[in-house]
Coordinates of C-alpha atoms in Angstrom, one line a residue:
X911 CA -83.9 -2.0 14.5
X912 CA -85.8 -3.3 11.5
X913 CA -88.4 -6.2 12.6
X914 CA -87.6 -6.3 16.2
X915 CA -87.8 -10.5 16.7
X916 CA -87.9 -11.4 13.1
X917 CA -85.5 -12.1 10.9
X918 CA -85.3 -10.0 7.3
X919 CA -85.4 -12.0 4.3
X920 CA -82.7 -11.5 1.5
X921 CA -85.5 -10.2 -0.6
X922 CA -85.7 -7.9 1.4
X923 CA -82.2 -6.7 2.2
X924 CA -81.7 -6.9 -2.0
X925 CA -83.8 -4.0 -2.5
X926 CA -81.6 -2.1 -0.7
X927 CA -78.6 -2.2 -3.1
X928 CA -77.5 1.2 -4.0
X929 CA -75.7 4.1 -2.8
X930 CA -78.9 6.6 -1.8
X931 CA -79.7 3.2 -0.1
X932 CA -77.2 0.9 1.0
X933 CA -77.5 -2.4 2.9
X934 CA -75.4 -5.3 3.2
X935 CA -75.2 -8.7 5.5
X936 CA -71.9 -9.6 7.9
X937 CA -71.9 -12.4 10.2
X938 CA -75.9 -13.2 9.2
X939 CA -76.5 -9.5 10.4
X940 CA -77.8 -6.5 8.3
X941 CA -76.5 -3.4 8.5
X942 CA -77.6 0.1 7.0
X943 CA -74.5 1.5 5.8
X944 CA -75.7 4.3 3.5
X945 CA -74.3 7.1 5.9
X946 CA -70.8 5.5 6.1
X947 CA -70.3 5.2 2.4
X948 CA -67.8 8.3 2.1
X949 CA -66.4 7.8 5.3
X950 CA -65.0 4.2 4.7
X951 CA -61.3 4.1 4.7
X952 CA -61.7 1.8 2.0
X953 CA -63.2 3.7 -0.3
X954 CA -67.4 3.1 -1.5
X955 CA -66.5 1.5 -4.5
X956 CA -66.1 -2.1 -2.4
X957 CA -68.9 -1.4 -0.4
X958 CA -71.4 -0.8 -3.3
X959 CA -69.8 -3.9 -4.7
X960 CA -71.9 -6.0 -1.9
X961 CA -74.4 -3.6 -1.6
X962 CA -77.6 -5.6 -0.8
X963 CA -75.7 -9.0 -0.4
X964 CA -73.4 -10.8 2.0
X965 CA -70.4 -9.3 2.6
X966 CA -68.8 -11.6 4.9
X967 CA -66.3 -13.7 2.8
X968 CA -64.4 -9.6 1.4
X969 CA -64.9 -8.0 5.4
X970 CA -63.2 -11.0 7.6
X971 CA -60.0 -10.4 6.1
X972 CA -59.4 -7.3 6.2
X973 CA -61.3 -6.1 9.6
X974 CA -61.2 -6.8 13.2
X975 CA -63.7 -8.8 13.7
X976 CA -66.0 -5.9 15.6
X977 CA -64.9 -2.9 13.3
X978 CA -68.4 -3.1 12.0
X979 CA -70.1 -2.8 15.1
X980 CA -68.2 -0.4 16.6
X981 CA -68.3 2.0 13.5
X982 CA -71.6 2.3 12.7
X983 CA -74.4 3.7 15.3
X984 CA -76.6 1.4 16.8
X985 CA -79.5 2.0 14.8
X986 CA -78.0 1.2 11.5
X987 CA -77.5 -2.2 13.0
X988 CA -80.8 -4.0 11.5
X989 CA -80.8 -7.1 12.8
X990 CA -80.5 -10.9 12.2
X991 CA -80.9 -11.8 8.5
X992 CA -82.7 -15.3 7.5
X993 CA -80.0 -17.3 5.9
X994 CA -82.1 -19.2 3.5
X995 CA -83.4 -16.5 1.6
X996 CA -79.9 -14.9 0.6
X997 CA -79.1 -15.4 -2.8
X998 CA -75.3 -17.1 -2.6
X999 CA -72.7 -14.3 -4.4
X1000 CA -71.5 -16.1 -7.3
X1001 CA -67.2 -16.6 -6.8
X1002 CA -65.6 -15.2 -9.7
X1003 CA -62.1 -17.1 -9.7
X1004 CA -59.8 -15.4 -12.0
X1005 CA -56.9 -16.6 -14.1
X1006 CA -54.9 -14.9 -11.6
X1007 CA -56.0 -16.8 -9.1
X1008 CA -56.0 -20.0 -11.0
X1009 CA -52.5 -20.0 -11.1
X1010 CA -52.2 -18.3 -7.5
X1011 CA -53.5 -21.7 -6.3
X1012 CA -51.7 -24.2 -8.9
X1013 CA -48.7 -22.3 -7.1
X1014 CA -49.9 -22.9 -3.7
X1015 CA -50.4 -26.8 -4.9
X1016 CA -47.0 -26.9 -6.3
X1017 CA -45.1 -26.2 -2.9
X1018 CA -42.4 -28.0 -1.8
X1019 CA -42.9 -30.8 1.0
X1020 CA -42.7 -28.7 4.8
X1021 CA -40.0 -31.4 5.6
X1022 CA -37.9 -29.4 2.8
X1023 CA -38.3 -26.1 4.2
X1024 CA -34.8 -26.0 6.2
X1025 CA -35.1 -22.2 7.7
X1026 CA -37.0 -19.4 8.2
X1027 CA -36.2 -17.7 4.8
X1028 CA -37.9 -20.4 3.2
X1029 CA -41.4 -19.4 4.6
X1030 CA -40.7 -16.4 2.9
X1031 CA -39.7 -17.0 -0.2
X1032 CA -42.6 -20.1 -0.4
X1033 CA -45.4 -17.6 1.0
X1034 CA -44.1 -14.3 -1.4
X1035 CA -45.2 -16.8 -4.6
X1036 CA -48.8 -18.7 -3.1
X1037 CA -49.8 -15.8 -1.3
X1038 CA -52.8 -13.3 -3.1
X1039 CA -50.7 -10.1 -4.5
X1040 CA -52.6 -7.6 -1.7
X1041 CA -52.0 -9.6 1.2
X1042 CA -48.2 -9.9 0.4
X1043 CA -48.3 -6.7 -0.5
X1044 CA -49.4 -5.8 3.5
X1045 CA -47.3 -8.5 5.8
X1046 CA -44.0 -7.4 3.5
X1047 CA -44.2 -3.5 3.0
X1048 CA -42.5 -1.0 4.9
X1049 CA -41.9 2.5 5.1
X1050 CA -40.6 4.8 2.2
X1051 CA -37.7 3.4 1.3
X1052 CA -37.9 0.2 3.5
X1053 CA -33.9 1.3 4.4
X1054 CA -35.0 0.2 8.1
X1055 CA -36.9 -2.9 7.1
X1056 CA -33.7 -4.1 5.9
X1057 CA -31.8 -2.6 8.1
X1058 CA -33.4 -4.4 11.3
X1059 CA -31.9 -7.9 9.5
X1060 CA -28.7 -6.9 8.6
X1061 CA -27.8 -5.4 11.9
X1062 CA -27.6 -8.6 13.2
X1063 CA -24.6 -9.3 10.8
X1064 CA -22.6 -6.7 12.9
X1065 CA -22.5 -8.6 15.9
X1066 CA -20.1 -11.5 16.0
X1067 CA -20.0 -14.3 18.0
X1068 CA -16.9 -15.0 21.1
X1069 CA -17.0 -18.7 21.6
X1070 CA -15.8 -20.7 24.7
X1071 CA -14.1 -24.3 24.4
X1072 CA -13.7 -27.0 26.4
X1073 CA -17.2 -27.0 28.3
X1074 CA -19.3 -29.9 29.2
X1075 CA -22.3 -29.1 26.5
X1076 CA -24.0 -32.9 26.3
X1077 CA -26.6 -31.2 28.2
X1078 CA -28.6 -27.8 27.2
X1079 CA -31.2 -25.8 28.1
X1080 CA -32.5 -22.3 26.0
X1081 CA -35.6 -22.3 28.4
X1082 CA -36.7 -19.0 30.7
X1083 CA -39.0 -16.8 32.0
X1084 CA -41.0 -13.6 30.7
X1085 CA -42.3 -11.2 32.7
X1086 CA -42.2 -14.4 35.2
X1087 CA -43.9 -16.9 33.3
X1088 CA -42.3 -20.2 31.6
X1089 CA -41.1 -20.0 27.8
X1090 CA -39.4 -22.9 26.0
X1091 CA -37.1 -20.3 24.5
X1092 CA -36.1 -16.7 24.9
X1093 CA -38.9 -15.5 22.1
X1094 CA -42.5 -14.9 21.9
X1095 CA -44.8 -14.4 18.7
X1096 CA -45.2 -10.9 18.7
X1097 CA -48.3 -8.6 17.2
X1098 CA -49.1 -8.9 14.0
X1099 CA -52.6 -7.4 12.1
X1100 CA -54.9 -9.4 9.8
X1101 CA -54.0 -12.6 10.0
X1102 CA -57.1 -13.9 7.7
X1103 CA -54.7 -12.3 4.7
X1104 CA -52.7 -15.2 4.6
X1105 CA -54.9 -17.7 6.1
X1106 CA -58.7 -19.0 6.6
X1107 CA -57.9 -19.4 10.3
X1108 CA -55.6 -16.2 11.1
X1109 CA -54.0 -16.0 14.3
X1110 CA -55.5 -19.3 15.6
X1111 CA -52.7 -21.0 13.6
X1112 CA -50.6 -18.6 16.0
X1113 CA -52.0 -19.6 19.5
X1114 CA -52.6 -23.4 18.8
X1115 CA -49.0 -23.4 17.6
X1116 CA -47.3 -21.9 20.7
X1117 CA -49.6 -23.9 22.8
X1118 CA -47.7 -27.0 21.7
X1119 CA -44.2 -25.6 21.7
X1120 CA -45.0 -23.8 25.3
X1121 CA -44.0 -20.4 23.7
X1122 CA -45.8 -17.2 24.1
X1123 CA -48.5 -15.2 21.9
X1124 CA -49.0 -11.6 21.9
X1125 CA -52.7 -11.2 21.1
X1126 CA -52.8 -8.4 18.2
X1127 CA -55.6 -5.3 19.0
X1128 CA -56.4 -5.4 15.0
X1129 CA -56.5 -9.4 14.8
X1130 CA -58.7 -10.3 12.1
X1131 CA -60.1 -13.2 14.4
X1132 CA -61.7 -11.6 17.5
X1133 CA -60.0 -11.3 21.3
X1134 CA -62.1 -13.9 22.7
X1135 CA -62.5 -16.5 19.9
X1136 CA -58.0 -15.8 20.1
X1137 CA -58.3 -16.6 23.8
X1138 CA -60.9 -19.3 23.8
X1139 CA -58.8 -21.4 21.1
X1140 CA -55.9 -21.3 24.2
X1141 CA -54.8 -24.6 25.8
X1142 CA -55.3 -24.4 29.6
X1143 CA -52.8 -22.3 31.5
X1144 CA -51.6 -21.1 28.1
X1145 CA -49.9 -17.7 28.4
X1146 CA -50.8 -14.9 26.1
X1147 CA -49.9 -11.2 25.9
X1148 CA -51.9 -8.4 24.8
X1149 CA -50.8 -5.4 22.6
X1150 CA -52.8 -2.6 22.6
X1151 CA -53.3 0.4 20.0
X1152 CA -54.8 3.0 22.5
X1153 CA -58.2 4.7 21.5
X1154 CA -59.3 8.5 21.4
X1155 CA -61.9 7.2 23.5
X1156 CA -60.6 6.2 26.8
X1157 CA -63.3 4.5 28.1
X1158 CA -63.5 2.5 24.9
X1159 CA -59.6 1.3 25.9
X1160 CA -60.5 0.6 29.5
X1161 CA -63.0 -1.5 28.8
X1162 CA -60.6 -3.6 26.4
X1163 CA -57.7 -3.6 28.7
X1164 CA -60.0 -4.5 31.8
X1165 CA -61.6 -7.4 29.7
X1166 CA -58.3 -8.5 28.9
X1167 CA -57.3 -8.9 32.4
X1168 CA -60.4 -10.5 33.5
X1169 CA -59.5 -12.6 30.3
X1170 CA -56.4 -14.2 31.9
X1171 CA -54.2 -11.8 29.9
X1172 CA -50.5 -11.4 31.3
X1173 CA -48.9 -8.3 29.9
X1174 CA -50.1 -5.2 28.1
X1175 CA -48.1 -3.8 25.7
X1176 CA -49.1 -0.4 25.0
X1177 CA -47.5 0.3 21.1
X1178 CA -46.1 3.9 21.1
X1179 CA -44.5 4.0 18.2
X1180 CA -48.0 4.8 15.5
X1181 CA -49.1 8.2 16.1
X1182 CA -49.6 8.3 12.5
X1183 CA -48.7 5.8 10.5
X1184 CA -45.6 5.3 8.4
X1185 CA -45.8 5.3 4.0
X1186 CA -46.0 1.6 3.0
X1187 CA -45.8 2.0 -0.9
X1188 CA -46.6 -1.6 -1.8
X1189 CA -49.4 -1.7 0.6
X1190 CA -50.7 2.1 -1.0
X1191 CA -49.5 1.2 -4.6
X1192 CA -52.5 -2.3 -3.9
X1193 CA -55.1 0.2 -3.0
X1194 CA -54.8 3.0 -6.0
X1195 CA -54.5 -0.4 -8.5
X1196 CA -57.8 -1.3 -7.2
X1197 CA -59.9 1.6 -7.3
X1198 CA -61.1 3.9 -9.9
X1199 CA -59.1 7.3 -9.5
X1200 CA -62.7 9.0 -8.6
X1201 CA -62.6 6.9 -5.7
X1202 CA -59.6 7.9 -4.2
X1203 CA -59.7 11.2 -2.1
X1204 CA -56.2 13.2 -1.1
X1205 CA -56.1 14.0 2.9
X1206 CA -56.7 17.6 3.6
X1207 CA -59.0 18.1 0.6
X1208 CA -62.1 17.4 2.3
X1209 CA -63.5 13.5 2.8
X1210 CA -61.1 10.6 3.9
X1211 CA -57.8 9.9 2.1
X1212 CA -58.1 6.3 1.2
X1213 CA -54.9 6.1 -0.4
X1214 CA -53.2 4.4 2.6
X1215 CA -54.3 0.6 1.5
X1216 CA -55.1 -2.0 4.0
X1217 CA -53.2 -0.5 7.4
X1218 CA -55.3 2.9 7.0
X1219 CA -58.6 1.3 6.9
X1220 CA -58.1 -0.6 10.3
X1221 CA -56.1 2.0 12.1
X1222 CA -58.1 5.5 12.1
X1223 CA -58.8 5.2 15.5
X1224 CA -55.4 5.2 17.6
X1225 CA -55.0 8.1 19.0
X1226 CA -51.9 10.8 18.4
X1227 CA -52.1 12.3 21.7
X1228 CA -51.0 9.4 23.5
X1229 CA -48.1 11.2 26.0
X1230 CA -46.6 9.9 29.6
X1231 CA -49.1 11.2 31.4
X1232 CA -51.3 8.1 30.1
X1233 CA -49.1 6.0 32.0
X1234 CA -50.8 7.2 35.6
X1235 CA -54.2 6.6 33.7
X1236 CA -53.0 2.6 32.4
X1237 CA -51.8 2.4 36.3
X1238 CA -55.2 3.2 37.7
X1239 CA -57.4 0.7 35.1
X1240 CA -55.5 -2.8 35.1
X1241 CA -52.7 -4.6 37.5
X1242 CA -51.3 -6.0 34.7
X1243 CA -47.3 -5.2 34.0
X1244 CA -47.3 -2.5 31.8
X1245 CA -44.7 -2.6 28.9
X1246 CA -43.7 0.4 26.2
X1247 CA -43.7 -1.1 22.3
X1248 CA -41.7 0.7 20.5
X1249 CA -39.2 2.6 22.3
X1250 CA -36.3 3.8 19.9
X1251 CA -33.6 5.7 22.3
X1252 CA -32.0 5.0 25.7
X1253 CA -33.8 8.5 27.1
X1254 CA -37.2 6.9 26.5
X1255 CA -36.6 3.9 28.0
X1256 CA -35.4 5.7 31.0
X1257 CA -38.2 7.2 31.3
X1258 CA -40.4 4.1 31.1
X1259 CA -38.1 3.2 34.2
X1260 CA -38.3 5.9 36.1
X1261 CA -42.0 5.9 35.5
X1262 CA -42.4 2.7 36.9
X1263 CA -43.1 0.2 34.0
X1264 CA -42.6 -2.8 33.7
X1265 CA -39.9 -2.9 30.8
X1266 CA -40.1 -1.8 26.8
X1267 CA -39.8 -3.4 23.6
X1268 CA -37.1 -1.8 21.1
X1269 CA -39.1 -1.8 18.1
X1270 CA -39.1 0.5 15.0
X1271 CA -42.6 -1.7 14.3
X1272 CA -40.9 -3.4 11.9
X1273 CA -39.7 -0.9 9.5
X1274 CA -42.9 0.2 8.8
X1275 CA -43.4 3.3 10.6
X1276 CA -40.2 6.1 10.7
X1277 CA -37.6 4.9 7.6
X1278 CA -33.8 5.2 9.2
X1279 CA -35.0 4.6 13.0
X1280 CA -32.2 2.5 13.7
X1281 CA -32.7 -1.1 14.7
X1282 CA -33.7 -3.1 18.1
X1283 CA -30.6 -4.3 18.6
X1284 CA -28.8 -1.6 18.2
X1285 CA -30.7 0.3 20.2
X1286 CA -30.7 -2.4 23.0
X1287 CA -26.7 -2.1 23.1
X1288 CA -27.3 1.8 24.1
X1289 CA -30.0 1.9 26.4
X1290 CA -28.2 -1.4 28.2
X1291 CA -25.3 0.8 28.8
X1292 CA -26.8 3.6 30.0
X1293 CA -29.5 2.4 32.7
X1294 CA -26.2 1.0 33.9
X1295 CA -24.4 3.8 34.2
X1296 CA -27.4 6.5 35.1
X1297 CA -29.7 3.6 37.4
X1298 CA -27.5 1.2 38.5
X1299 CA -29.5 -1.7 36.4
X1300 CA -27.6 -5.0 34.9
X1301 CA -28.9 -6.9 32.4
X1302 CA -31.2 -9.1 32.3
X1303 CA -33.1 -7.2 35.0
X1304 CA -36.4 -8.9 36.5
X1305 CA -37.8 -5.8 37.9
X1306 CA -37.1 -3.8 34.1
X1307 CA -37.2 -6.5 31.3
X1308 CA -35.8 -5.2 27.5
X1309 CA -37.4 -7.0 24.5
X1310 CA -36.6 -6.6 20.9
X1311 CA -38.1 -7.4 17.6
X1312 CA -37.6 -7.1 13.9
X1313 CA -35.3 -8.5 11.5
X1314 CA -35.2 -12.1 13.2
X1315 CA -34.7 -14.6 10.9
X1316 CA -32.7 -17.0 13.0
X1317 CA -31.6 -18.5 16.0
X1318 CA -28.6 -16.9 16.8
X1319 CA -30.3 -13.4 16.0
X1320 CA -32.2 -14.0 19.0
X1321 CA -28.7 -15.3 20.9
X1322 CA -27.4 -12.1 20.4
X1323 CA -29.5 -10.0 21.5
X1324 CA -29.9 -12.1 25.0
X1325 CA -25.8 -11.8 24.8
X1326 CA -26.4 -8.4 25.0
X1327 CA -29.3 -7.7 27.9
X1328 CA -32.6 -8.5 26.1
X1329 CA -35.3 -11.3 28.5
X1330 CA -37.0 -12.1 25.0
X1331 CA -36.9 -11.5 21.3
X1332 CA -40.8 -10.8 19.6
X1333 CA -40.6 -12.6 16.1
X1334 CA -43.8 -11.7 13.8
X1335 CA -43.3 -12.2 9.8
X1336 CA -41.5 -15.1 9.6
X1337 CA -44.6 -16.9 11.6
X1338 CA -47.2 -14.8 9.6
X1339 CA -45.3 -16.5 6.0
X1340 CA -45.4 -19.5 7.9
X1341 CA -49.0 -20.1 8.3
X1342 CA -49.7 -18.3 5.0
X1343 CA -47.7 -21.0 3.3
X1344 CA -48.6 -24.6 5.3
X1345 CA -50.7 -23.4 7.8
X1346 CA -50.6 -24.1 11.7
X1347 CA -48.5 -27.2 10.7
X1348 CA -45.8 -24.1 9.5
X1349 CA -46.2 -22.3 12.1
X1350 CA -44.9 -25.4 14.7
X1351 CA -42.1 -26.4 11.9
X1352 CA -40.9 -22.8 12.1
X1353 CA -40.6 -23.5 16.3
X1354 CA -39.0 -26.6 15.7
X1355 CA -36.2 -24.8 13.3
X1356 CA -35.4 -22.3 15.6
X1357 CA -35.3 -25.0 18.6
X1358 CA -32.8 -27.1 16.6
X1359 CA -31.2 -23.7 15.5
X1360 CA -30.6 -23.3 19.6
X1361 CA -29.6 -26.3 20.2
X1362 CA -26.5 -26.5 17.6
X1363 CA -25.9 -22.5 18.4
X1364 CA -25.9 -23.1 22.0
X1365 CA -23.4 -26.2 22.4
X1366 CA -20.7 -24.2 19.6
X1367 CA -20.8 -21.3 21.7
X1368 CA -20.2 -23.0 25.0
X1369 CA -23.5 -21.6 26.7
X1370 CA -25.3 -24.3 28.6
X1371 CA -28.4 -22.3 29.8
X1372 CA -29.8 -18.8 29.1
X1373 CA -28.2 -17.3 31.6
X1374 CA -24.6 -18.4 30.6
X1375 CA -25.2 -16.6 27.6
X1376 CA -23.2 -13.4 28.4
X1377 CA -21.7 -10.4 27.2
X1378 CA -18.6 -11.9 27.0
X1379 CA -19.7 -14.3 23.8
X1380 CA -20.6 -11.4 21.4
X1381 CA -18.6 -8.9 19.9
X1382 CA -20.9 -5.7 19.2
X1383 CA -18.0 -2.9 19.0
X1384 CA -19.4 -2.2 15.6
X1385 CA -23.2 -2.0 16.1
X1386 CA -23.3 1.8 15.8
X1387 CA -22.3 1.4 11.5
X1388 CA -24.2 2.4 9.2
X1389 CA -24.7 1.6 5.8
X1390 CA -26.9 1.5 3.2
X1391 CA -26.3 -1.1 1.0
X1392 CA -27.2 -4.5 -0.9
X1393 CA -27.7 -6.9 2.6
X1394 CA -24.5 -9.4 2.1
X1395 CA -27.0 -12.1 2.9
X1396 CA -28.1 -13.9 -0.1
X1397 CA -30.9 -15.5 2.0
X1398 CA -32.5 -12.6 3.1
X1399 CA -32.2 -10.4 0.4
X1400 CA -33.6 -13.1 -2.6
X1401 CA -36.8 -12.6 -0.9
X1402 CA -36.8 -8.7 -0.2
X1403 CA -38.9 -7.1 -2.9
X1404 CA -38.1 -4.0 -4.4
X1405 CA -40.2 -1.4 -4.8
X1406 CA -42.3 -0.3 -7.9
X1407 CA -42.5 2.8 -9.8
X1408 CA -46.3 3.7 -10.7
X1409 CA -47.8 1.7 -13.5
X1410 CA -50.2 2.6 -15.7
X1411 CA -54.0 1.8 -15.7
X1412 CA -55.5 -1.4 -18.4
X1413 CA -56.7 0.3 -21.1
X1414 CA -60.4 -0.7 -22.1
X1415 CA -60.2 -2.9 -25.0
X1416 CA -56.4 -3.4 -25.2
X1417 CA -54.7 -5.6 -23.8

């Protein structure tokens, strides 16, 4: 460490502002990142950019909070820098940003945002073009994105008359502990895109609705400050990309549990990650074309936009035998994310797990994996038939996600043997747009959404919400086609062919 005990001055760290010598501040910290230059996911270009200043304001967004740190070798790490001396980085606000936030200023009141597809539409127009660009983008073709919504449509509702409905109650457990309705805020990475405060907007909002987070492993706000900013007895999940370095994930998952965590869910559906073309498209728009390298040519490809930058750690030889190795390191239940076919989740069972999550990650990993719900109808039917199991089951719980937009997606999918539904975007375009005051409106639409849904299908409770009230006989259809939902499909953007580069003195 440079000066052991005293600070460096920003004199100093300036002189250190090039790529044979490369320094730059994070968190009032200076680090010696010379070495790391061509090994950044994100290419040097952005590094140089700050090269001998503070770097803080371009890194929180778009890293983990301790990406830094664990990164670089602990001798690059240089110690505390003297705020005082740093000369400020002069913000450069753009035209494009100019009208970005006249945009933002512009939105309509929160109390006329009437559903969830409003967050998206409001937060696709205020948000900046590379953060949209991340939350929205899917794989190749984004058939799955859309298809996770529009499965929904192909389950139709069996309603019963004549029932006492004055009084009703969409409450229940997870994994055993209380929820205010059948759906938890599930995983979602870099919240900081779409707002100063990131996934704080996230827990302080299901403290007050008494819902349940699911703490992300690439939050941009770090685990503890996430589980520091919980109210008391607040319950919070934990989902887990598993490192190449095992002792590196047992530590994490055992200071989760000593953390209060409840549940870790262990995502197994991103041994590589998936083609997200708007997210990829972002990142070869802002680079020179020297700066982006092709994977398997020597170097790091950096094509893959914000996701690959945060992800190059998870490890592709996750297999079953991990499970014995999770079993041994926390008592926490153990739950699969990602599970796409009934065998799997058979297996999950038979291995002694807690339950699994049918998730295609939100369409942004395998294009045509077919969605949740569909899947749930499948693997419902057949731990019946091969295991005995009825659903919902408290020893084996099934959770979905993707593709909720509404109240009565999540109905369904109880109807048909899900404990809980995981709902991610429509919260992420919710605090991107208002805040943590849009993340609680967005509750309160979906609680009113129950309520109404509830009393016209003649289900009192949770658990009178059957099999009986859903007709699913065509949930194995496929098509690929314009989504009949106006709604939905006003806000899905299509993709972009490549465009060509400004050229230097034209416009």
């Amino acid at each position: 460490m440079v000066n052991a005990g005293k600070p460096l001055t920003g004199n100093e760290v300036a002189l250190h502002n090039t790529r044979e010598s490369c320094w730059i501040i994070v968190h009032d910290n200076v680090y010696d990142v010379t070495d790391f230059l061509d090994d950044h996911p994100g290419g040097s270009k952005i590094i140089l950019k700050y090269a001998g200043k503070d770097a803080t304001k371009e890194y929180d967004p778009i890293h983990p909070p301790d990406a830094i740190t664990t990164n670089l070798k602990p001798e690059k790490h240089l110690g505390p820098v003297d705020l005082e001396t740093v000369e400020k980085v002069e913000e450069v606000i753009t035209n494009e940003e100019r009208t970005r936030q006249a945009r933002l200023a512009a939105r309509p009141l929160l109390s006329e945002i009437l559903n969830l597809h409003d967050f998206e539409a409001i937060a696709r127009v205020v948000m900046p073009e590379k953060a949209w660009a991340y939350y929205s983008s899917a794989a190749d073709d984004e058939i799955t994105n859309r298809e996770n919504h529009a499965a929904f449509h192909r389950v139709w509702f069996r309603p019963r008359i004549l029932r006492d409905v004055t009084a009703i109650d969409w409450s229940t457990t997870i994994l055993g502990h209380k929820s205010s309705m059948p759906l938890y805020i599930t995983a979602t990475a870099l919240g900081k895109l779409g707002h100063p405060d990131g996934e704080l907007n996230l827990t302080r909002a299901a403290a007050k609705h008494g819902v349940i987070q699911m703490v992300p492993t690439l939050a941009s706000c770090s685990f503890d400050e996430i589980i520091d900013a919980a109210a008391p007895g607040q319950v919070q999940f934990f989902q887990l990309y598993v490192n190449k370095d095992r002792e590196i994930t047992k530590r994490i998952v055992q200071h989760a549990e000593k953390r209060g965590i409840k549940g870790l869910f262990i995502t197994v559906d991103a041994p590589q990650l998936g083609r997200r073309e708007k997210d990829m498209r972002q990142k070869f728009e802002a680079e020179d074309p020297s700066e982006v390298k092709q994977a398997g040519q020597g170097g790091v490809d950096r094509s893959q936009g914000a996701a690959r930058a945060i992800s190059s750690f998870i490890d592709p030889g996750l297999n079953w035998s991990d499970m014995q190795f999770f079993k041994s390191i926390t008592k926490m239940p153990l739950i699969l994310k990602g599970v796409q076919c009934w065998e799997d989740a058979l297996e999950a069972y038979d291995t002694g797990l807690a339950g699994v999550v049918l998730s295609n990650h939100g369409g942004r990993q395998l294009d045509f994996a077919r969605s949740g719900i569909e899947v749930l109808v499948e693997v419902v039917a057949n731990l019946k038939e091969k295991r005995g199991l009825n659903f919902p089951n408290e020893k084996f719980q099934l959770f979905i996600d993707g593709g909720v937009r509404r109240a009565t997606d999540i109905i369904k999918a109880v109807a048909l043997g899900a404990t809980a539904v995981g709902v991610g975007r429509p919260f992420l375009y919710a605090f991107s747009s208002y805040g943590q005051e849009g993340v609680e409106k967005a509750l309160r639409i979906l609680h009113d959404e129950f309520e109404m849904t509830m009393r016209l299908l003649g289900a009192r409770n949770i658990k009178e919400i059957v099999p009986g009230m859903v007709d699913a006989s065509n949930i194995h259809l496929h098509t690929v086609s314009v989504p009949s939902d106006n709604l939905y499909e006003s806000n899905y953007e299509r993709l972009q062919g490549a465009r060509i580069r400004a050229i230097k003195g034209k416009l």
